[in-house]
mmCIF file of C-alpha atoms in Angstrom:
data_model
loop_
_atom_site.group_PDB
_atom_site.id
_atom_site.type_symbol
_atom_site.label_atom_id
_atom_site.label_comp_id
_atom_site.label_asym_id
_atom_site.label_seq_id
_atom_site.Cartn_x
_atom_site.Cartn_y
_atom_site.Cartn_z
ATOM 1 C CA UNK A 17 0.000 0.000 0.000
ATOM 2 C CA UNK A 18 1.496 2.983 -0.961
ATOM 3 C CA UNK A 19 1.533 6.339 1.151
ATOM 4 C CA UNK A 20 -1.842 8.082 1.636
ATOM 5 C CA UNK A 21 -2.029 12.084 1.513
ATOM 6 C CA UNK A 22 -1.623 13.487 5.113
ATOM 7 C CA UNK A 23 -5.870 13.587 6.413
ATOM 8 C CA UNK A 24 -6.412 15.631 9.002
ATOM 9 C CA UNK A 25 -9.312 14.968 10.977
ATOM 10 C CA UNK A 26 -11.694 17.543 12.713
ATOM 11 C CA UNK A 27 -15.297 17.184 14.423
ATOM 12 C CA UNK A 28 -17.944 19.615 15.638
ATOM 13 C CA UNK A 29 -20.277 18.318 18.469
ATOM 14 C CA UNK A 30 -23.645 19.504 19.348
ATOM 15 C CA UNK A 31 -25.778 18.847 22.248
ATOM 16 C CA UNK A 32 -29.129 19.962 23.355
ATOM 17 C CA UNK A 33 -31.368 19.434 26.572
ATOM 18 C CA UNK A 34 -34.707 19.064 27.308
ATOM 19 C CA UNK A 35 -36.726 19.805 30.351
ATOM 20 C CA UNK A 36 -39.404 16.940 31.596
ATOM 21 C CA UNK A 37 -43.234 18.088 31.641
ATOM 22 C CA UNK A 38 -46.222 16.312 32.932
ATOM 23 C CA UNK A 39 -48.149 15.272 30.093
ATOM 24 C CA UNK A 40 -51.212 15.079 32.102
ATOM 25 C CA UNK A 41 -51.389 18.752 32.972
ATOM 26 C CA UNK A 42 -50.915 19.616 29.729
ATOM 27 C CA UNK A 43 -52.446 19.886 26.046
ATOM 28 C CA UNK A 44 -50.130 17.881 23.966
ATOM 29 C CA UNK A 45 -48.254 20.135 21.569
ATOM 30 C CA UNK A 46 -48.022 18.909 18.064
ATOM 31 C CA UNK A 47 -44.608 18.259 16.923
ATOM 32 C CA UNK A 48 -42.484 20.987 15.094
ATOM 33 C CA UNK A 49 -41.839 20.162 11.963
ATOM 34 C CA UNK A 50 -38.020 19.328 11.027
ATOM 35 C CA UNK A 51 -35.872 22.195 9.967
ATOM 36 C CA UNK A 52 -34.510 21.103 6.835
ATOM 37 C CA UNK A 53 -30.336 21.624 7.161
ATOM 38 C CA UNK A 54 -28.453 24.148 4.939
ATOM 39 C CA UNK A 55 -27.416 22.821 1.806
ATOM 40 C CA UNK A 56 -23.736 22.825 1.032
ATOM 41 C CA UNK A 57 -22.196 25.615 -0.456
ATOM 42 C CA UNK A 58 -20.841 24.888 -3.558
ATOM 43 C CA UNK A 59 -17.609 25.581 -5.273
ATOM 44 C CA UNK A 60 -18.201 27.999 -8.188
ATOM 45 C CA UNK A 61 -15.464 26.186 -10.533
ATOM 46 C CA UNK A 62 -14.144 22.768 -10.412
ATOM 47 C CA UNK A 63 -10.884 21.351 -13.218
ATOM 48 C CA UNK A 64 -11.050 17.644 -13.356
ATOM 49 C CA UNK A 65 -8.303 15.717 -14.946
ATOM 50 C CA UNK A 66 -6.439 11.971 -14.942
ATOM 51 C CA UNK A 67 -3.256 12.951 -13.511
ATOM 52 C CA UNK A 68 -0.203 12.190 -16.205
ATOM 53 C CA UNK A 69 2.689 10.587 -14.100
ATOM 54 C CA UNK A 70 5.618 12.059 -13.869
ATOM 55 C CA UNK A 71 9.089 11.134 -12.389
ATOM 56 C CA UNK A 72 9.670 11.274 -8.389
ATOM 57 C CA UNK A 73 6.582 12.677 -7.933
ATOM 58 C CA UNK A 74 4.480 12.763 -4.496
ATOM 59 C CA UNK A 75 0.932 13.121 -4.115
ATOM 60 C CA UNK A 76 -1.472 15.562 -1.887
ATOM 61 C CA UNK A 77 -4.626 17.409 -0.634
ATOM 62 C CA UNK A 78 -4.456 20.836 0.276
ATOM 63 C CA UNK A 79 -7.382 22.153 1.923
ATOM 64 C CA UNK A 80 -7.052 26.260 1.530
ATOM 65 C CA UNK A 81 -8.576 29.801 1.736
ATOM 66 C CA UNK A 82 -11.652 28.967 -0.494
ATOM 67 C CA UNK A 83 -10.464 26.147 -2.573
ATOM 68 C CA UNK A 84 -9.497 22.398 -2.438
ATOM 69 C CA UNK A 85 -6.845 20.875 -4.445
ATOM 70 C CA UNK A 86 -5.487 17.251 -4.904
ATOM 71 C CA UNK A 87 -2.336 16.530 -7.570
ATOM 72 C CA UNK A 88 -1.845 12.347 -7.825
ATOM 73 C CA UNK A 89 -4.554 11.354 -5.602
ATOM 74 C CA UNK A 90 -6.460 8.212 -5.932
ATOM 75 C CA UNK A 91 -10.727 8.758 -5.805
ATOM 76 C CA UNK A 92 -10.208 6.336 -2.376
ATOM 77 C CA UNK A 93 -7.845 8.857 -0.611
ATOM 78 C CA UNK A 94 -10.086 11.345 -1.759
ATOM 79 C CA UNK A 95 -12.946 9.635 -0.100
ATOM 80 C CA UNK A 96 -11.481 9.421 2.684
ATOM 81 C CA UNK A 97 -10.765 13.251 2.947
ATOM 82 C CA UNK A 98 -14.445 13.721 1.997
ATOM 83 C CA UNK A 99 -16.499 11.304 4.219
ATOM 84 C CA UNK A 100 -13.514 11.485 7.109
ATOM 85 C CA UNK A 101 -13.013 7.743 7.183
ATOM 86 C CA UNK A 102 -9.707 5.182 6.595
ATOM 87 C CA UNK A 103 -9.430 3.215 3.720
ATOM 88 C CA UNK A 104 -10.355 0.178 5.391
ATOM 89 C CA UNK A 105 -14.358 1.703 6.296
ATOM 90 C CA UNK A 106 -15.032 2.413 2.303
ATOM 91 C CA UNK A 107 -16.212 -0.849 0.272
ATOM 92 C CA UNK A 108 -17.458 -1.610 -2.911
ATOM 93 C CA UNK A 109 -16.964 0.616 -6.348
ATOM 94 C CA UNK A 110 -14.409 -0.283 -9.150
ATOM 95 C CA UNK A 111 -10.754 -1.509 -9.204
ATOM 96 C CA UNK A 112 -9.986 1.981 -10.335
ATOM 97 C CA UNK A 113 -10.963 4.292 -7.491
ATOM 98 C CA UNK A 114 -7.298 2.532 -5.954
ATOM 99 C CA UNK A 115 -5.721 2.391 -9.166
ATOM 100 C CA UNK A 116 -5.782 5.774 -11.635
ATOM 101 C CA UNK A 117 -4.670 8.981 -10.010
ATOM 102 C CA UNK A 118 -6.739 12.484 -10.020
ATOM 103 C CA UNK A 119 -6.062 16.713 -10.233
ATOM 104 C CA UNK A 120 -8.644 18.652 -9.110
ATOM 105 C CA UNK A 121 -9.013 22.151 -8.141
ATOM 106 C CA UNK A 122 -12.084 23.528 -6.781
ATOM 107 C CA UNK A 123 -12.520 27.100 -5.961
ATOM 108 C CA UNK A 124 -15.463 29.315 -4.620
ATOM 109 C CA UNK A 125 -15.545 32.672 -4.288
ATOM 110 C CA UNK A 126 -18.157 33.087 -1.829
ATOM 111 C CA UNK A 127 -16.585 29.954 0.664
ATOM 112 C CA UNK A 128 -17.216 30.258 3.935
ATOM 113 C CA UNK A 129 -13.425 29.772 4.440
ATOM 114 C CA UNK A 130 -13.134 32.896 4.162
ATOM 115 C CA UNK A 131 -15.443 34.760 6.572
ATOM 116 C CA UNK A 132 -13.309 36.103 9.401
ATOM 117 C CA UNK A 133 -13.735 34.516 13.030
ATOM 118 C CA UNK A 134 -15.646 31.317 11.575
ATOM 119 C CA UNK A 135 -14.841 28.104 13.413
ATOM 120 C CA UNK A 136 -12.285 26.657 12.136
ATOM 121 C CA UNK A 137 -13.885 23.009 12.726
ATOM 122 C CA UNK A 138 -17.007 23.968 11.252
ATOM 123 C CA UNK A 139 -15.331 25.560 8.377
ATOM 124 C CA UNK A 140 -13.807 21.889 7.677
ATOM 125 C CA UNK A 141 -16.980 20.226 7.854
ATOM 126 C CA UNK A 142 -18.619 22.350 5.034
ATOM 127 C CA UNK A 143 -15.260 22.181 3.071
ATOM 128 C CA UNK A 144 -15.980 18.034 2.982
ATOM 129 C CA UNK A 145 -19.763 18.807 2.558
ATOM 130 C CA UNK A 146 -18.494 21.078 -0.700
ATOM 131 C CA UNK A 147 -16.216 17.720 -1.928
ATOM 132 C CA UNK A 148 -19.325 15.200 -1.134
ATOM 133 C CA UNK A 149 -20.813 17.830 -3.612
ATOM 134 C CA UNK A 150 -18.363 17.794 -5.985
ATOM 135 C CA UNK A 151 -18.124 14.645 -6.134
ATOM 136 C CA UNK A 152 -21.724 13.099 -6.407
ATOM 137 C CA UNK A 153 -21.775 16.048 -9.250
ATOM 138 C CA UNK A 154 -18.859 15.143 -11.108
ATOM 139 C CA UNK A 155 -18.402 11.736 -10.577
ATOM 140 C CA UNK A 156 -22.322 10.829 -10.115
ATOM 141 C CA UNK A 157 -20.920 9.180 -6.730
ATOM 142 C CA UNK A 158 -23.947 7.707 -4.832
ATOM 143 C CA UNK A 159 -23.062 5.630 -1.078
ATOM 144 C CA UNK A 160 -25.210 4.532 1.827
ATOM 145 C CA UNK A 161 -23.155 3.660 5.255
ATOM 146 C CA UNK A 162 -24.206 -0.105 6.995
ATOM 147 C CA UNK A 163 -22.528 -1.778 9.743
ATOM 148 C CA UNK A 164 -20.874 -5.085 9.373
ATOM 149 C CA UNK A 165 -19.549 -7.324 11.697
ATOM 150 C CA UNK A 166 -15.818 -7.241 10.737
ATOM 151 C CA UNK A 167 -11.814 -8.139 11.733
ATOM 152 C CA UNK A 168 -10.487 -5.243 13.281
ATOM 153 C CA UNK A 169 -7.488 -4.633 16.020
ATOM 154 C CA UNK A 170 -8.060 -3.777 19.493
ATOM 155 C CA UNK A 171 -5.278 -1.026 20.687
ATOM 156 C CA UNK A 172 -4.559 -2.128 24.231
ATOM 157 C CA UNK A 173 -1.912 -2.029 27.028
ATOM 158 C CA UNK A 174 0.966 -4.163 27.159
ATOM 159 C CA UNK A 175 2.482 -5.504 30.510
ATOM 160 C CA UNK A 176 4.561 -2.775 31.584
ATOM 161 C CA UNK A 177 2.538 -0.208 30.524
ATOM 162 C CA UNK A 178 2.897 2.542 27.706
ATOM 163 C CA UNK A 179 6.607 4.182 26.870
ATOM 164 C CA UNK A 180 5.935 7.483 25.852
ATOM 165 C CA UNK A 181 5.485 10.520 27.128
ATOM 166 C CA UNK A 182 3.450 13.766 27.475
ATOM 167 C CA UNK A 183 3.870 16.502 25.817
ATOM 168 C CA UNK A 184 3.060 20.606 26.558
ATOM 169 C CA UNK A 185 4.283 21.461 23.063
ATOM 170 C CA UNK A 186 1.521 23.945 21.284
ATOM 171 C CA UNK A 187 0.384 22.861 18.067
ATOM 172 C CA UNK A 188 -0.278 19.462 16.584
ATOM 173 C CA UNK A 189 2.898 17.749 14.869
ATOM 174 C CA UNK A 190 1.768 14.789 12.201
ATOM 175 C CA UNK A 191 4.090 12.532 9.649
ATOM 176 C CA UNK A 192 3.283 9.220 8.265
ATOM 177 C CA UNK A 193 5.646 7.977 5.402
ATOM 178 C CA UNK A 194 6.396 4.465 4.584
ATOM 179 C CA UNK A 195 7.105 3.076 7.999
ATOM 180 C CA UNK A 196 6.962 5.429 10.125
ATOM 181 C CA UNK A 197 4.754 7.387 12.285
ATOM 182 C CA UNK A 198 5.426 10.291 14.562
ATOM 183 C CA UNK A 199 2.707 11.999 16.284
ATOM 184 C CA UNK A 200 2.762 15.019 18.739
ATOM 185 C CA UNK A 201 -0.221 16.415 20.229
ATOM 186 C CA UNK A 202 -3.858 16.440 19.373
ATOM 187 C CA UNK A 203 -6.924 16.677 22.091
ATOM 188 C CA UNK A 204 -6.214 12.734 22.601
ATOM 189 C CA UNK A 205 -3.032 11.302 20.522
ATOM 190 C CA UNK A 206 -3.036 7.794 21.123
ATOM 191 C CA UNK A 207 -6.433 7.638 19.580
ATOM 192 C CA UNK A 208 -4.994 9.666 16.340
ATOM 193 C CA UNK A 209 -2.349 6.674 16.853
ATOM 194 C CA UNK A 210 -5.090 4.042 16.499
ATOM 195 C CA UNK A 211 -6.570 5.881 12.918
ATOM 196 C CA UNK A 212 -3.048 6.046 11.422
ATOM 197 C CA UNK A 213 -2.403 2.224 12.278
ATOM 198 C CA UNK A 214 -5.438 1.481 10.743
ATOM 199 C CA UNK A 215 -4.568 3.577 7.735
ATOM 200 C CA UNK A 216 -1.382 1.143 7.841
ATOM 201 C CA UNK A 217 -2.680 -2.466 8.209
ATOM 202 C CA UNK A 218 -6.046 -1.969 6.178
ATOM 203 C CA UNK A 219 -8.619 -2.775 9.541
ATOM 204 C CA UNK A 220 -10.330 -0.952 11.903
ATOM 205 C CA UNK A 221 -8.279 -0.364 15.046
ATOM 206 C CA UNK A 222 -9.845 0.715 17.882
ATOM 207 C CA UNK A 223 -8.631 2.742 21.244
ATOM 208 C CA UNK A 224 -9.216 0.371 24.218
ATOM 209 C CA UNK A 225 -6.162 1.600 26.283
ATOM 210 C CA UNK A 226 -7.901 4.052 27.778
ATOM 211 C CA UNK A 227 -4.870 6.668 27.533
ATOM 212 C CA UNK A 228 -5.897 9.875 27.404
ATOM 213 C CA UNK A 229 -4.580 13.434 26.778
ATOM 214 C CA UNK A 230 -1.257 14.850 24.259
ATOM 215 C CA UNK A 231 1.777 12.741 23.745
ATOM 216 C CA UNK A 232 4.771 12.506 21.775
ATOM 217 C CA UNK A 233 4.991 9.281 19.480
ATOM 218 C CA UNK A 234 7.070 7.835 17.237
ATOM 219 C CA UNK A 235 6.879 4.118 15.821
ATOM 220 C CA UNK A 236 9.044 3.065 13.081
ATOM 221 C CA UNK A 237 8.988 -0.747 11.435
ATOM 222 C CA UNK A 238 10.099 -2.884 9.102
ATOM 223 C CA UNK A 239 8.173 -3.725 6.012
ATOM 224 C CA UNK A 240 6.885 -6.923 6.431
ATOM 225 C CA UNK A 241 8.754 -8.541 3.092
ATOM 226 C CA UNK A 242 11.733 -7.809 5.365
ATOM 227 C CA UNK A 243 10.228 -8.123 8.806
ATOM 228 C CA UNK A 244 9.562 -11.702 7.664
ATOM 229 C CA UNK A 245 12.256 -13.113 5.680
ATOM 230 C CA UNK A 246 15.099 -11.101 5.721
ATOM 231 C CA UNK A 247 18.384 -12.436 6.857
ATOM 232 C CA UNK A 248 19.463 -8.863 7.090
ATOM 233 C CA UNK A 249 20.928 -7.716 10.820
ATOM 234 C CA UNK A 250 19.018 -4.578 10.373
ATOM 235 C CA UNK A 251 16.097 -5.302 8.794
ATOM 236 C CA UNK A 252 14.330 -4.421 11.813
ATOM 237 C CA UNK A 253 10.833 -4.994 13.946
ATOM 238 C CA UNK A 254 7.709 -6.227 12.484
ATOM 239 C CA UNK A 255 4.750 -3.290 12.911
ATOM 240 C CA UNK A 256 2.959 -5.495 15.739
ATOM 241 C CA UNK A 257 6.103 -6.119 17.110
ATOM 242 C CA UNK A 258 7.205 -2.516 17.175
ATOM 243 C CA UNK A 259 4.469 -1.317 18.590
ATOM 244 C CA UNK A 260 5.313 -3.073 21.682
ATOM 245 C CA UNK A 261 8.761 -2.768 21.842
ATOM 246 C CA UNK A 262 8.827 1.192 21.569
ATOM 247 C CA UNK A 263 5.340 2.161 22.895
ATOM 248 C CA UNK A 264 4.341 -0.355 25.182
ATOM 249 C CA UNK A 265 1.590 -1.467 23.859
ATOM 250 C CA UNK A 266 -0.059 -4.122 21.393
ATOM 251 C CA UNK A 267 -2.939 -5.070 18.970
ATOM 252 C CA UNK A 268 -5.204 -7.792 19.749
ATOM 253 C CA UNK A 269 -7.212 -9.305 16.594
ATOM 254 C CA UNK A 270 -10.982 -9.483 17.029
ATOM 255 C CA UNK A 271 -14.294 -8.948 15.277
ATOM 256 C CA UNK A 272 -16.717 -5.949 16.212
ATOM 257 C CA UNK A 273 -19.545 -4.163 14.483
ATOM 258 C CA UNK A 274 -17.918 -1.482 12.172
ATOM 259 C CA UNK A 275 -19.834 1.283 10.169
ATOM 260 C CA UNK A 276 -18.979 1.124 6.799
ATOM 261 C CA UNK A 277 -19.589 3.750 3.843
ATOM 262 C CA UNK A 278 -20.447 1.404 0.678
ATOM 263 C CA UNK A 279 -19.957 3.103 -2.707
ATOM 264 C CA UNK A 280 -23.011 2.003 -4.786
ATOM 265 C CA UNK A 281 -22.413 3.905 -7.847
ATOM 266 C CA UNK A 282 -19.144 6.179 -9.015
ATOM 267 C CA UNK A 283 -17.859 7.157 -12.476
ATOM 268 C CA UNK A 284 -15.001 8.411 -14.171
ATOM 269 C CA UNK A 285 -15.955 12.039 -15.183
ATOM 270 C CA UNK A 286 -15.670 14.131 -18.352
ATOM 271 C CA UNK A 287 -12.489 15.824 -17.765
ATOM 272 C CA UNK A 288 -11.760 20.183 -18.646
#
């Protein structure tokens, strides 16, 4: 599996409350009817093309002032960027969303991005809204989610507890290439730890250590052509066993109900 565009991940959470009545006392009150949400702002110009490869090249998604733009980018790492999900919770569609490569750059004038003092968070959420979009637009994409009961990783404790430790640095620090993953930061890291391993070995991992709060992290392995057979000295830990070894902790295999987004329809669009 080749390395994935860097996918940041934000989330906006809303509560509400409601205060208890007697129902005897009173005349029952008809129920509002729903408020029907916003529709997504759309970008006001979109360039699709098949990207033409091109020697030593990299890809990525940048995510900026009132546009979004991806250069080598497969339609499943774009997914994921859109519907804020790993690779392994998207099934279904054809061999090529994995296989052919995609430019795009969206703009919009009028993006919310670009409002001063808008949340940040929020502004992300409508920026994936403006992709989902996009995409169903351009690419006639149509999904439903399910859950399925599925292999996935628990993220637990090993004896001796975790090795690494907490960190006061400001900021968030992120970089996943090849084998290796370092991680500073975040509102809870060693959950962002579980997403990127799952990113990694293709299954759902999920945080059971119960570690909270902002760590520093860094796990590098082997890849597992050496990891397995190589006679080398060097060659190095296996991921499972790495994870051990330098953070103190391990993945246990089991099966658990996972939400899933299923791609029922996508197509390759005319490019301009």
């Amino acid at each position: 599996m080749r390395p994935l565009p860097t996918i940041l991940c934000a989330f906006v959470l809303a509560w509400f409350s409601a205060l208890p009545f007697s129902a005897a006392a009173q005349t029952p009150i008809p129920a509002a009817p729903p408020i029907p949400s916003a529709p997504a702002p759309q970008f006001d110009i979109a360039a699709i093309h098949l990207h033409q490869p091109m020697p030593h090249e990299r890809s990525h998604i940048v995510d900026s002032n009132g546009s979004f733009t991806t250069v080598n980018v497969t339609m499943k790492a774009i997914l994921q960027w859109a519907f804020d999900l790993p690779e392994s919770r998207i099934v279904g569609g054809p061999s090529w969303l994995e296989s052919d490569d995609w430019d795009i750059e969206a703009k919009s004038e009028s993006s919310i991005d670009m409002q001063k003092n808008y949340d940040p968070a929020a502004a992300r959420l409508e920026k994936q809204r403006m992709v989902q979009a996009l995409l169903a637009d351009r690419f006639h994409l149509v999904t439903h989610t399910e859950t399925r009961e599925l292999p996935i990783y628990a993220l637990v404790a090993a004896k001796g507890g975790p090795k690494f430790l907490a960190t006061h640095a400001d900021g968030n620090k992120f970089d996943r290439w090849n084998n290796r993953i370092e991680l500073e930061g975040g509102q809870n890291t060693v959950a962002v730890l579980a997403e990127e391993l799952a990113q990694t070995l293709g299954r759902v991992v999920v945080d059971q250590t119960g570690i909270q709060g902002r760590y520093k992290i860094v796990l590098n392995w082997s890849p597992d052509d050496l990891a397995t057979g190589s006679s080398e000295p060097d060659s190095g830990p296996s991921i499972f066993t790495a994870i051990q070894e330098q953070l103190g902790l391990r993945l246990e295999p089991q099966k658990g109900p996972v939400q899933v987004l299923v791609i029922d329809r996508v197509e390759k669009p005319s490019e301009n």
